[in-house]
Amino acid sequence: MNEQDHELIERYLSGEMDADTKTAFESRLEKEPELLQTLQTWRDVQETLRHSLQPDAQRDELKKTLHSLRPVITKQPAKVVRFNRSLVAIASLAAAVALILYLSPWEKDLYQQYGAQEMISPAERSTGADTLLAEAARQFNHHHYAQAVVTLDKVLAQQPDNAYAKYYRGLSYLENKQPALARPDLEAIYNGESVFKYEGAFYVALSYLKEKNEEKCREWLEKIPGDAENYAKAQELLKKL
Amino acid sequence: MSTQTPHADQHFIHALLHNDVQAVEEIYRRFGPRVKQYVTQNSGTADDAADIFQESLVDIYNQARYKNLVLTCPFEPFLLLVCKRKWLNELKKKGRQGVTKELDEQFNLGEDSFHDAEKTWADNEKARLFKAMLEKMGERCQEIIRWSLTDKPQEEIASKLGVTYGYLRKKKSECMASLISAIKENVSKWGLT
């Protein structure tokens, strides 16, 4: 195998050989397994690289989705499903906000201290439901809870199992001073496997607090296990009660 | 690839091809924990498991998109096989052994499915090897090879690179020959045969 052979392979594969040269080359291929093998590898390398180097927007989109789901595997405990990184980040932010509110001497009402929440707009997925969720997030964050309920109803009509929508509908009812309506949603969240599972329990507890039912409130706070992210928050509130 | 009718789980492949977020989430929820368990019990971390899981799904995407992969068995054992193959090879590359825990023994896979899973891993690993070797080459060779793999006419590429057509062809065949020899040197290091 020499440089000339390499150039012959290149010319053969790019279809630039005149008929005579081609016939001669092909008869060499039959007799020289090494030449044939190099030709096959050559073709394979070209084809494979062609596929892997060409841009694939669909694959890039998929990779984004996969990346956002990474916490499902990396986060403990494995049994609780997470939505995406930003959500986890916001959740810790919310926990910090709750703590600051807890320490605030100017706040008197316990519900007020723990009730403050922000709804995070969903990751861009450009489906109809997500547009609605983004709208609901705006309404929720501007304290238009009744409107948020209406919007989230629409999402849940399309996707009855959307835990995210159900959780925030529960919170919207709660903020809209309708604790009894909030509970079915929040209890469903607690009974499910979503990232909001134990937040669901926490807000069911708050819904009872809102009705001054401290016993029930305590009962629900105690459902939050030691490895849940909001365990400390729940324990704090328990002490306060 | 097999010509059998697709298994009902083909919808998972469809989900990967069309970036169906909810269905992909289902894949993570249902099959992620087992892969995590396997990797973490075999000298890996949860991060390793997440990498393996993510790369395997991209491999399956590539195989379906470019090599017409059709699922003829349930998705779970197929995915687990690809993940397992990938993790074993990672360990081997790092010079580590010690895999004791089996991942797929509870599944009874047919030869075809086994072969398809192995090929999904191997084809993609091969593509990664080729790309890695290309990236190690000199800039000029990389440029010539990358350009020549586009659909542009070779004459146009030659003028873009400021060389004659004859020179481009000669240079390209030199570059390809040295790329191929680099690949051959690394095939077994990469666990490919």
Tab-separated table of C-alpha atoms in Angstrom:
chain	number	residue	atom	x	y	z
A	1	MET	CA	0.000	0.000	0.000
A	2	ASN	CA	1.506	3.306	-1.037
A	3	GLU	CA	0.513	6.878	-1.665
A	4	GLN	CA	-0.543	6.079	-5.177
A	5	ASP	CA	-2.896	3.366	-3.933
A	6	HIS	CA	-4.453	5.854	-1.526
A	7	GLU	CA	-5.096	8.244	-4.341
A	8	LEU	CA	-6.577	5.440	-6.427
A	9	ILE	CA	-8.959	4.572	-3.594
A	10	GLU	CA	-9.966	8.192	-3.328
A	11	ARG	CA	-10.584	8.483	-7.062
A	12	TYR	CA	-12.455	5.205	-7.169
A	13	LEU	CA	-14.769	6.149	-4.306
A	14	SER	CA	-15.496	9.602	-5.663
A	15	GLY	CA	-16.368	8.083	-9.031
A	16	GLU	CA	-13.581	9.824	-10.895
A	17	MET	CA	-11.972	6.924	-12.699
A	18	ASP	CA	-12.156	6.332	-16.395
A	19	ALA	CA	-13.480	2.931	-17.423
A	20	ASP	CA	-10.109	1.305	-18.119
A	21	THR	CA	-8.460	2.397	-14.868
A	22	LYS	CA	-11.575	1.279	-13.008
A	23	THR	CA	-11.519	-2.203	-14.504
A	24	ALA	CA	-7.847	-2.560	-13.679
A	25	PHE	CA	-8.390	-1.323	-10.142
A	26	GLU	CA	-11.321	-3.656	-9.563
A	27	SER	CA	-9.340	-6.660	-10.663
A	28	ARG	CA	-6.627	-5.662	-8.193
A	29	LEU	CA	-9.272	-5.481	-5.453
A	30	GLU	CA	-10.149	-9.108	-6.114
A	31	LYS	CA	-6.572	-10.206	-5.678
A	32	GLU	CA	-5.387	-7.885	-2.905
A	33	PRO	CA	-7.376	-8.309	0.305
A	34	GLU	CA	-5.400	-5.569	2.029
A	35	LEU	CA	-6.327	-3.076	-0.650
A	36	LEU	CA	-9.965	-4.146	-0.475
A	37	GLN	CA	-9.994	-3.850	3.295
A	38	THR	CA	-8.507	-0.366	3.218
A	39	LEU	CA	-11.079	0.667	0.639
A	40	GLN	CA	-13.883	-0.606	2.848
A	41	THR	CA	-12.562	1.169	5.914
A	42	TRP	CA	-12.097	4.329	3.846
A	43	ARG	CA	-15.704	4.239	2.732
A	44	ASP	CA	-16.914	3.469	6.254
A	45	VAL	CA	-14.959	6.356	7.771
A	46	GLN	CA	-16.329	8.785	5.190
A	47	GLU	CA	-19.916	7.659	5.607
A	48	THR	CA	-19.783	7.583	9.389
A	49	LEU	CA	-18.153	10.989	9.665
A	50	ARG	CA	-20.623	12.413	7.186
A	51	HIS	CA	-23.467	11.409	9.527
A	52	SER	CA	-21.875	12.454	12.755
A	53	LEU	CA	-20.575	15.783	11.488
A	54	GLN	CA	-23.688	16.928	9.754
A	55	PRO	CA	-25.805	19.218	11.908
A	56	ASP	CA	-28.932	17.564	13.306
A	57	ALA	CA	-31.232	20.104	14.918
A	58	GLN	CA	-33.612	17.389	16.066
A	59	ARG	CA	-30.802	15.606	17.890
A	60	ASP	CA	-29.740	18.873	19.531
A	61	GLU	CA	-33.281	19.360	20.792
A	62	LEU	CA	-33.364	15.826	22.148
A	63	LYS	CA	-30.078	16.406	23.951
A	64	LYS	CA	-31.552	19.461	25.650
A	65	THR	CA	-34.491	17.397	26.837
A	66	LEU	CA	-32.212	14.635	28.093
A	67	HIS	CA	-30.069	17.138	29.910
A	68	SER	CA	-33.061	18.663	31.646
A	69	LEU	CA	-34.122	15.209	32.853
A	70	ARG	CA	-30.701	14.387	34.265
A	71	PRO	CA	-31.729	15.102	37.872
A	72	VAL	CA	-34.161	12.169	37.693
A	73	ILE	CA	-31.043	10.008	37.897
A	74	THR	CA	-28.584	12.156	39.824
A	75	LYS	CA	-30.825	13.406	42.595
A	76	GLN	CA	-31.565	11.549	45.815
A	77	PRO	CA	-33.934	10.059	46.711
A	78	ALA	CA	-34.448	8.217	43.470
A	79	LYS	CA	-38.135	7.657	44.094
A	80	VAL	CA	-39.073	11.303	43.635
A	81	VAL	CA	-39.170	12.594	40.091
A	82	ARG	CA	-37.708	15.978	39.240
A	83	PHE	CA	-38.677	18.266	36.406
A	84	ASN	CA	-35.513	20.125	35.597
A	85	ARG	CA	-32.549	21.938	37.057
A	86	SER	CA	-34.055	25.388	37.046
A	87	LEU	CA	-37.006	24.100	39.003
A	88	VAL	CA	-34.704	22.635	41.624
A	89	ALA	CA	-32.808	25.924	41.780
A	90	ILE	CA	-36.019	27.881	42.187
A	91	ALA	CA	-37.220	25.443	44.820
A	92	SER	CA	-34.118	26.115	46.902
A	93	LEU	CA	-34.634	29.814	46.329
A	94	ALA	CA	-38.209	29.438	47.536
A	95	ALA	CA	-36.925	27.629	50.624
A	96	ALA	CA	-34.549	30.515	51.293
A	97	VAL	CA	-37.363	33.015	50.840
A	98	ALA	CA	-39.497	31.020	53.259
A	99	LEU	CA	-36.697	31.080	55.808
A	100	ILE	CA	-36.253	34.843	55.511
A	101	LEU	CA	-39.988	35.272	55.926
A	102	TYR	CA	-39.852	32.992	58.925
A	103	LEU	CA	-37.171	35.115	60.548
A	104	SER	CA	-38.959	38.373	59.736
A	105	PRO	CA	-40.108	39.957	62.946
A	106	TRP	CA	-42.651	42.121	61.147
A	107	GLU	CA	-44.745	39.143	60.061
A	108	LYS	CA	-47.276	37.929	62.541
A	109	ASP	CA	-49.507	35.434	60.783
A	110	LEU	CA	-48.000	31.966	60.409
A	111	TYR	CA	-49.852	31.240	57.197
A	112	GLN	CA	-48.521	34.466	55.705
A	113	GLN	CA	-44.992	33.434	56.533
A	114	TYR	CA	-45.174	30.156	54.739
A	115	GLY	CA	-47.768	30.831	52.099
A	116	ALA	CA	-45.668	33.064	49.873
A	117	GLN	CA	-44.791	31.178	46.699
A	118	GLU	CA	-43.798	31.890	43.183
A	119	MET	CA	-44.885	29.860	40.200
A	120	ILE	CA	-42.053	29.112	37.842
A	121	SER	CA	-42.775	29.304	34.153
A	122	PRO	CA	-42.221	25.905	32.530
A	123	ALA	CA	-39.197	25.159	30.375
A	124	GLU	CA	-39.865	26.099	26.751
A	125	ARG	CA	-41.423	23.108	25.092
A	126	SER	CA	-43.673	25.084	22.762
A	127	THR	CA	-46.752	22.936	23.213
A	128	GLY	CA	-50.197	24.428	23.705
A	129	ALA	CA	-50.272	23.322	27.319
A	130	ASP	CA	-46.981	25.048	28.048
A	131	THR	CA	-48.199	28.323	26.649
A	132	LEU	CA	-51.113	28.037	29.054
A	133	LEU	CA	-48.765	27.169	31.913
A	134	ALA	CA	-46.666	30.233	31.182
A	135	GLU	CA	-49.837	32.324	31.272
A	136	ALA	CA	-50.869	30.718	34.555
A	137	ALA	CA	-47.434	31.498	35.985
A	138	ARG	CA	-47.851	35.179	35.108
A	139	GLN	CA	-51.300	35.288	36.712
A	140	PHE	CA	-50.110	33.455	39.804
A	141	ASN	CA	-47.102	35.681	40.267
A	142	HIS	CA	-49.290	38.778	39.957
A	143	HIS	CA	-51.572	37.327	42.639
A	144	HIS	CA	-54.466	36.841	40.206
A	145	TYR	CA	-55.207	33.464	41.686
A	146	ALA	CA	-58.771	33.066	40.450
A	147	GLN	CA	-57.576	33.650	36.887
A	148	ALA	CA	-54.728	31.223	37.381
A	149	VAL	CA	-57.249	28.568	38.433
A	150	VAL	CA	-59.199	29.093	35.201
A	151	THR	CA	-56.045	28.787	33.088
A	152	LEU	CA	-54.829	25.719	34.947
A	153	ASP	CA	-58.262	24.115	34.509
A	154	LYS	CA	-57.652	24.325	30.761
A	155	VAL	CA	-54.262	22.663	31.081
A	156	LEU	CA	-55.704	19.891	33.220
A	157	ALA	CA	-58.531	19.347	30.745
A	158	GLN	CA	-55.843	18.547	28.152
A	159	GLN	CA	-53.448	16.761	30.482
A	160	PRO	CA	-55.271	15.441	33.551
A	161	ASP	CA	-52.021	13.975	34.925
A	162	ASN	CA	-49.973	17.145	34.733
A	163	ALA	CA	-48.636	17.273	38.300
A	164	TYR	CA	-47.158	20.706	37.797
A	165	ALA	CA	-50.523	22.224	36.823
A	166	LYS	CA	-52.343	20.385	39.575
A	167	TYR	CA	-49.882	21.537	42.228
A	168	TYR	CA	-50.195	25.167	41.234
A	169	ARG	CA	-53.963	24.971	40.928
A	170	GLY	CA	-53.977	23.749	44.524
A	171	LEU	CA	-51.750	26.642	45.560
A	172	SER	CA	-53.927	29.088	43.623
A	173	TYR	CA	-57.028	27.930	45.468
A	174	LEU	CA	-55.140	28.183	48.716
A	175	GLU	CA	-53.938	31.708	48.022
A	176	ASN	CA	-57.440	32.588	46.896
A	177	LYS	CA	-58.652	31.650	50.384
A	178	GLN	CA	-60.408	28.470	49.230
A	179	PRO	CA	-58.549	25.872	51.318
A	180	ALA	CA	-61.227	23.214	50.932
A	181	LEU	CA	-60.917	23.412	47.131
A	182	ALA	CA	-57.138	23.392	47.372
A	183	ARG	CA	-56.946	20.133	49.273
A	184	PRO	CA	-58.090	17.630	46.612
A	185	ASP	CA	-55.349	18.878	44.251
A	186	LEU	CA	-52.663	18.996	46.899
A	187	GLU	CA	-53.596	15.614	48.321
A	188	ALA	CA	-53.431	14.144	44.816
A	189	ILE	CA	-49.932	15.602	44.542
A	190	TYR	CA	-48.970	14.060	47.858
A	191	ASN	CA	-50.308	10.690	46.694
A	192	GLY	CA	-48.404	10.953	43.395
A	193	GLU	CA	-44.719	10.641	42.612
A	194	SER	CA	-43.895	14.078	41.292
A	195	VAL	CA	-41.177	16.447	42.465
A	196	PHE	CA	-43.867	18.323	44.405
A	197	LYS	CA	-44.941	15.301	46.469
A	198	TYR	CA	-43.935	16.597	49.900
A	199	GLU	CA	-44.587	20.232	49.062
A	200	GLY	CA	-48.114	18.938	48.447
A	201	ALA	CA	-48.243	17.633	52.023
A	202	PHE	CA	-46.830	20.901	53.327
A	203	TYR	CA	-49.499	22.982	51.656
A	204	VAL	CA	-52.290	20.666	52.743
A	205	ALA	CA	-50.977	21.378	56.241
A	206	LEU	CA	-51.098	25.108	55.519
A	207	SER	CA	-54.644	24.812	54.215
A	208	TYR	CA	-55.643	23.494	57.649
A	209	LEU	CA	-53.639	26.203	59.339
A	210	LYS	CA	-55.645	28.684	57.347
A	211	GLU	CA	-58.782	27.207	58.903
A	212	LYS	CA	-57.119	27.320	62.342
A	213	ASN	CA	-57.177	23.540	62.480
A	214	GLU	CA	-53.771	23.089	64.090
A	215	GLU	CA	-54.253	19.427	64.816
A	216	LYS	CA	-54.777	18.518	61.166
A	217	CYS	CA	-51.978	20.867	60.219
A	218	ARG	CA	-49.604	19.033	62.530
A	219	GLU	CA	-50.777	15.676	61.205
A	220	TRP	CA	-49.877	16.648	57.627
A	221	LEU	CA	-46.553	18.198	58.521
A	222	GLU	CA	-45.597	14.931	60.149
A	223	LYS	CA	-46.103	13.114	56.858
A	224	ILE	CA	-42.990	14.844	55.480
A	225	PRO	CA	-40.040	12.455	55.864
A	226	GLY	CA	-36.522	13.355	56.961
A	227	ASP	CA	-35.048	13.051	53.478
A	228	ALA	CA	-37.517	15.454	51.849
A	229	GLU	CA	-36.178	18.844	50.832
A	230	ASN	CA	-38.792	20.705	52.844
A	231	TYR	CA	-38.300	18.632	56.002
A	232	ALA	CA	-36.545	21.467	57.868
A	233	LYS	CA	-39.262	23.905	56.881
A	234	ALA	CA	-41.947	21.500	58.110
A	235	GLN	CA	-40.148	20.952	61.404
A	236	GLU	CA	-39.812	24.681	61.932
A	237	LEU	CA	-43.501	25.191	61.473
A	238	LEU	CA	-44.267	22.264	63.788
A	239	LYS	CA	-42.210	23.866	66.542
A	240	LYS	CA	-43.914	27.167	65.963
A	241	LEU	CA	-47.297	25.521	66.392
B	1	MET	CA	-31.542	-4.702	10.532
B	2	SER	CA	-34.482	-6.886	11.141
B	3	THR	CA	-37.511	-6.851	8.927
B	4	GLN	CA	-39.885	-8.101	11.610
B	5	THR	CA	-42.850	-6.028	12.697
B	6	PRO	CA	-41.862	-3.465	15.309
B	7	HIS	CA	-42.460	-4.234	18.962
B	8	ALA	CA	-45.169	-2.116	20.623
B	9	ASP	CA	-42.405	-0.327	22.533
B	10	GLN	CA	-41.283	1.223	19.245
B	11	HIS	CA	-43.207	4.273	20.498
B	12	PHE	CA	-40.284	5.017	22.816
B	13	ILE	CA	-38.004	5.225	19.787
B	14	HIS	CA	-40.550	7.438	18.119
B	15	ALA	CA	-40.484	9.640	21.222
B	16	LEU	CA	-36.701	10.014	20.920
B	17	LEU	CA	-36.916	10.796	17.220
B	18	HIS	CA	-39.540	13.464	17.775
B	19	ASN	CA	-38.348	14.821	21.108
B	20	ASP	CA	-41.619	13.964	22.826
B	21	VAL	CA	-40.770	15.419	26.223
B	22	GLN	CA	-43.418	13.609	28.236
B	23	ALA	CA	-42.568	10.208	26.808
B	24	VAL	CA	-38.838	10.810	27.264
B	25	GLU	CA	-39.561	11.732	30.849
B	26	GLU	CA	-41.352	8.421	31.183
B	27	ILE	CA	-38.215	6.681	29.900
B	28	TYR	CA	-36.188	8.372	32.632
B	29	ARG	CA	-38.713	7.641	35.329
B	30	ARG	CA	-39.231	4.005	34.438
B	31	PHE	CA	-35.785	2.877	33.365
B	32	GLY	CA	-33.401	5.381	34.949
B	33	PRO	CA	-33.366	3.908	38.465
B	34	ARG	CA	-32.259	0.483	37.294
B	35	VAL	CA	-29.353	1.863	35.263
B	36	LYS	CA	-28.364	4.058	38.177
B	37	GLN	CA	-28.377	1.042	40.463
B	38	TYR	CA	-26.288	-0.965	38.023
B	39	VAL	CA	-23.658	1.736	37.502
B	40	THR	CA	-23.411	2.708	41.164
B	41	GLN	CA	-23.004	-0.913	42.188
B	42	ASN	CA	-20.242	-1.307	39.636
B	43	SER	CA	-17.692	1.367	40.599
B	44	GLY	CA	-19.634	4.304	39.167
B	45	THR	CA	-21.387	7.387	40.517
B	46	ALA	CA	-24.886	8.717	39.928
B	47	ASP	CA	-23.326	11.234	37.519
B	48	ASP	CA	-21.710	8.418	35.556
B	49	ALA	CA	-25.098	6.723	35.403
B	50	ALA	CA	-26.732	9.895	34.100
B	51	ASP	CA	-24.022	10.237	31.418
B	52	ILE	CA	-24.388	6.625	30.348
B	53	PHE	CA	-28.165	6.868	30.238
B	54	GLN	CA	-28.119	10.087	28.234
B	55	GLU	CA	-25.504	8.874	25.737
B	56	SER	CA	-27.283	5.561	25.248
B	57	LEU	CA	-30.507	7.343	24.364
B	58	VAL	CA	-28.645	9.496	21.830
B	59	ASP	CA	-27.051	6.331	20.403
B	60	ILE	CA	-30.484	4.785	20.010
B	61	TYR	CA	-31.693	7.986	18.362
B	62	ASN	CA	-28.783	7.883	15.903
B	63	GLN	CA	-29.331	4.233	15.160
B	64	ALA	CA	-33.018	4.777	14.502
B	65	ARG	CA	-32.492	7.932	12.489
B	66	TYR	CA	-29.549	6.862	10.361
B	67	LYS	CA	-29.487	3.064	10.489
B	68	ASN	CA	-33.194	2.253	10.503
B	69	LEU	CA	-33.188	0.583	13.897
B	70	VAL	CA	-36.551	-1.065	14.544
B	71	LEU	CA	-37.265	-2.474	17.972
B	72	THR	CA	-38.148	-6.172	17.971
B	73	CYS	CA	-38.083	-6.628	21.738
B	74	PRO	CA	-39.264	-4.540	24.702
B	75	PHE	CA	-37.472	-1.216	25.056
B	76	GLU	CA	-36.240	-1.767	28.591
B	77	PRO	CA	-33.861	-4.705	28.074
B	78	PHE	CA	-32.659	-3.111	24.852
B	79	LEU	CA	-31.799	0.147	26.582
B	80	LEU	CA	-30.248	-1.704	29.516
B	81	LEU	CA	-28.026	-3.691	27.171
B	82	VAL	CA	-26.784	-0.555	25.433
B	83	CYS	CA	-26.143	1.120	28.803
B	84	LYS	CA	-24.385	-1.925	30.151
B	85	ARG	CA	-22.186	-2.301	27.107
B	86	LYS	CA	-21.252	1.332	27.306
B	87	TRP	CA	-20.449	1.229	31.000
B	88	LEU	CA	-18.359	-1.935	30.702
B	89	ASN	CA	-16.363	-0.262	27.979
B	90	GLU	CA	-15.879	2.896	30.034
B	91	LEU	CA	-14.521	0.783	32.865
B	92	LYS	CA	-12.236	-1.025	30.474
B	93	LYS	CA	-10.934	2.240	29.054
B	94	LYS	CA	-10.113	3.365	32.579
B	95	GLY	CA	-8.374	0.040	33.136
B	96	ARG	CA	-10.892	-1.075	35.688
B	97	GLN	CA	-12.802	-4.298	35.983
B	98	GLY	CA	-14.894	-5.783	38.687
B	99	VAL	CA	-18.388	-5.889	37.289
B	100	THR	CA	-20.172	-8.462	39.308
B	101	LYS	CA	-23.757	-7.386	39.219
B	102	GLU	CA	-25.707	-8.387	36.151
B	103	LEU	CA	-28.269	-6.076	34.680
B	104	ASP	CA	-30.140	-8.049	32.108
B	105	GLU	CA	-30.173	-11.639	33.242
B	106	GLN	CA	-33.845	-11.489	34.106
B	107	PHE	CA	-34.668	-10.734	30.484
B	108	ASN	CA	-34.659	-13.396	27.887
B	109	LEU	CA	-33.560	-11.607	24.763
B	110	GLY	CA	-33.524	-13.128	21.316
B	111	GLU	CA	-30.317	-13.172	19.279
B	112	ASP	CA	-31.601	-10.458	16.984
B	113	SER	CA	-32.318	-8.023	19.773
B	114	PHE	CA	-29.009	-8.744	21.390
B	115	HIS	CA	-27.259	-8.190	18.108
B	116	ASP	CA	-29.159	-4.939	17.468
B	117	ALA	CA	-28.269	-3.581	20.911
B	118	GLU	CA	-24.623	-4.517	20.488
B	119	LYS	CA	-24.569	-2.910	17.067
B	120	THR	CA	-26.250	0.247	18.366
B	121	TRP	CA	-23.469	0.637	20.873
B	122	ALA	CA	-20.661	-0.391	18.499
B	123	ASP	CA	-21.744	1.802	15.574
B	124	ASN	CA	-21.949	4.831	17.799
B	125	GLU	CA	-18.705	4.099	19.600
B	126	LYS	CA	-17.045	3.733	16.229
B	127	ALA	CA	-18.400	7.113	15.154
B	128	ARG	CA	-16.997	8.650	18.339
B	129	LEU	CA	-13.612	7.061	17.675
B	130	PHE	CA	-13.543	8.376	14.102
B	131	LYS	CA	-14.464	11.848	15.233
B	132	ALA	CA	-11.934	11.843	18.066
B	133	MET	CA	-9.155	10.799	15.690
B	134	LEU	CA	-10.185	13.432	13.159
B	135	GLU	CA	-10.032	16.072	15.875
B	136	LYS	CA	-6.470	15.045	16.682
B	137	MET	CA	-5.287	15.750	13.154
B	138	GLY	CA	-3.653	18.930	11.924
B	139	GLU	CA	-5.954	21.808	11.136
B	140	ARG	CA	-5.412	21.647	7.394
B	141	CYS	CA	-6.307	17.956	7.198
B	142	GLN	CA	-9.385	18.493	9.338
B	143	GLU	CA	-10.488	21.323	7.118
B	144	ILE	CA	-10.001	19.301	3.951
B	145	ILE	CA	-11.798	16.234	5.273
B	146	ARG	CA	-14.676	18.208	6.743
B	147	TRP	CA	-15.196	20.122	3.523
B	148	SER	CA	-14.937	17.081	1.334
B	149	LEU	CA	-17.684	15.358	3.309
B	150	THR	CA	-20.181	18.088	2.527
B	151	ASP	CA	-22.263	17.883	-0.612
B	152	LYS	CA	-20.378	20.738	-2.236
B	153	PRO	CA	-18.663	19.981	-5.581
B	154	GLN	CA	-14.959	19.231	-5.093
B	155	GLU	CA	-14.012	22.016	-7.556
B	156	GLU	CA	-15.813	24.535	-5.377
B	157	ILE	CA	-14.066	23.256	-2.256
B	158	ALA	CA	-10.669	23.481	-3.967
B	159	SER	CA	-11.247	27.103	-4.879
B	160	LYS	CA	-12.558	27.867	-1.389
B	161	LEU	CA	-9.393	26.408	0.113
B	162	GLY	CA	-7.249	28.196	-2.434
B	163	VAL	CA	-5.715	25.105	-4.007
B	164	THR	CA	-6.022	23.296	-7.317
B	165	TYR	CA	-8.383	20.395	-7.690
B	166	GLY	CA	-5.509	17.971	-8.250
B	167	TYR	CA	-3.740	19.151	-5.121
B	168	LEU	CA	-6.947	18.861	-3.073
B	169	ARG	CA	-7.454	15.251	-4.158
B	170	LYS	CA	-3.847	14.353	-3.406
B	171	LYS	CA	-3.914	16.086	-0.037
B	172	LYS	CA	-7.260	14.553	0.847
B	173	SER	CA	-6.053	11.049	0.155
B	174	GLU	CA	-2.981	11.666	2.332
B	175	CYS	CA	-5.144	12.988	5.151
B	176	MET	CA	-7.608	10.109	4.886
B	177	ALA	CA	-4.773	7.584	4.897
B	178	SER	CA	-3.282	9.010	8.075
B	179	LEU	CA	-6.720	9.259	9.696
B	180	ILE	CA	-7.324	5.598	8.910
B	181	SER	CA	-4.006	4.549	10.349
B	182	ALA	CA	-4.723	6.496	13.560
B	183	ILE	CA	-8.099	4.794	13.751
B	184	LYS	CA	-6.570	1.348	13.287
B	185	GLU	CA	-4.112	1.987	16.092
B	186	ASN	CA	-6.910	2.856	18.494
B	187	VAL	CA	-9.648	0.392	17.590
B	188	SER	CA	-8.822	-2.138	20.263
B	189	LYS	CA	-8.071	0.527	22.881
B	190	TRP	CA	-11.630	1.678	22.372
B	191	GLY	CA	-12.977	-1.824	22.895
B	192	LEU	CA	-13.959	-2.189	19.243
B	193	THR	CA	-12.859	-5.042	17.083
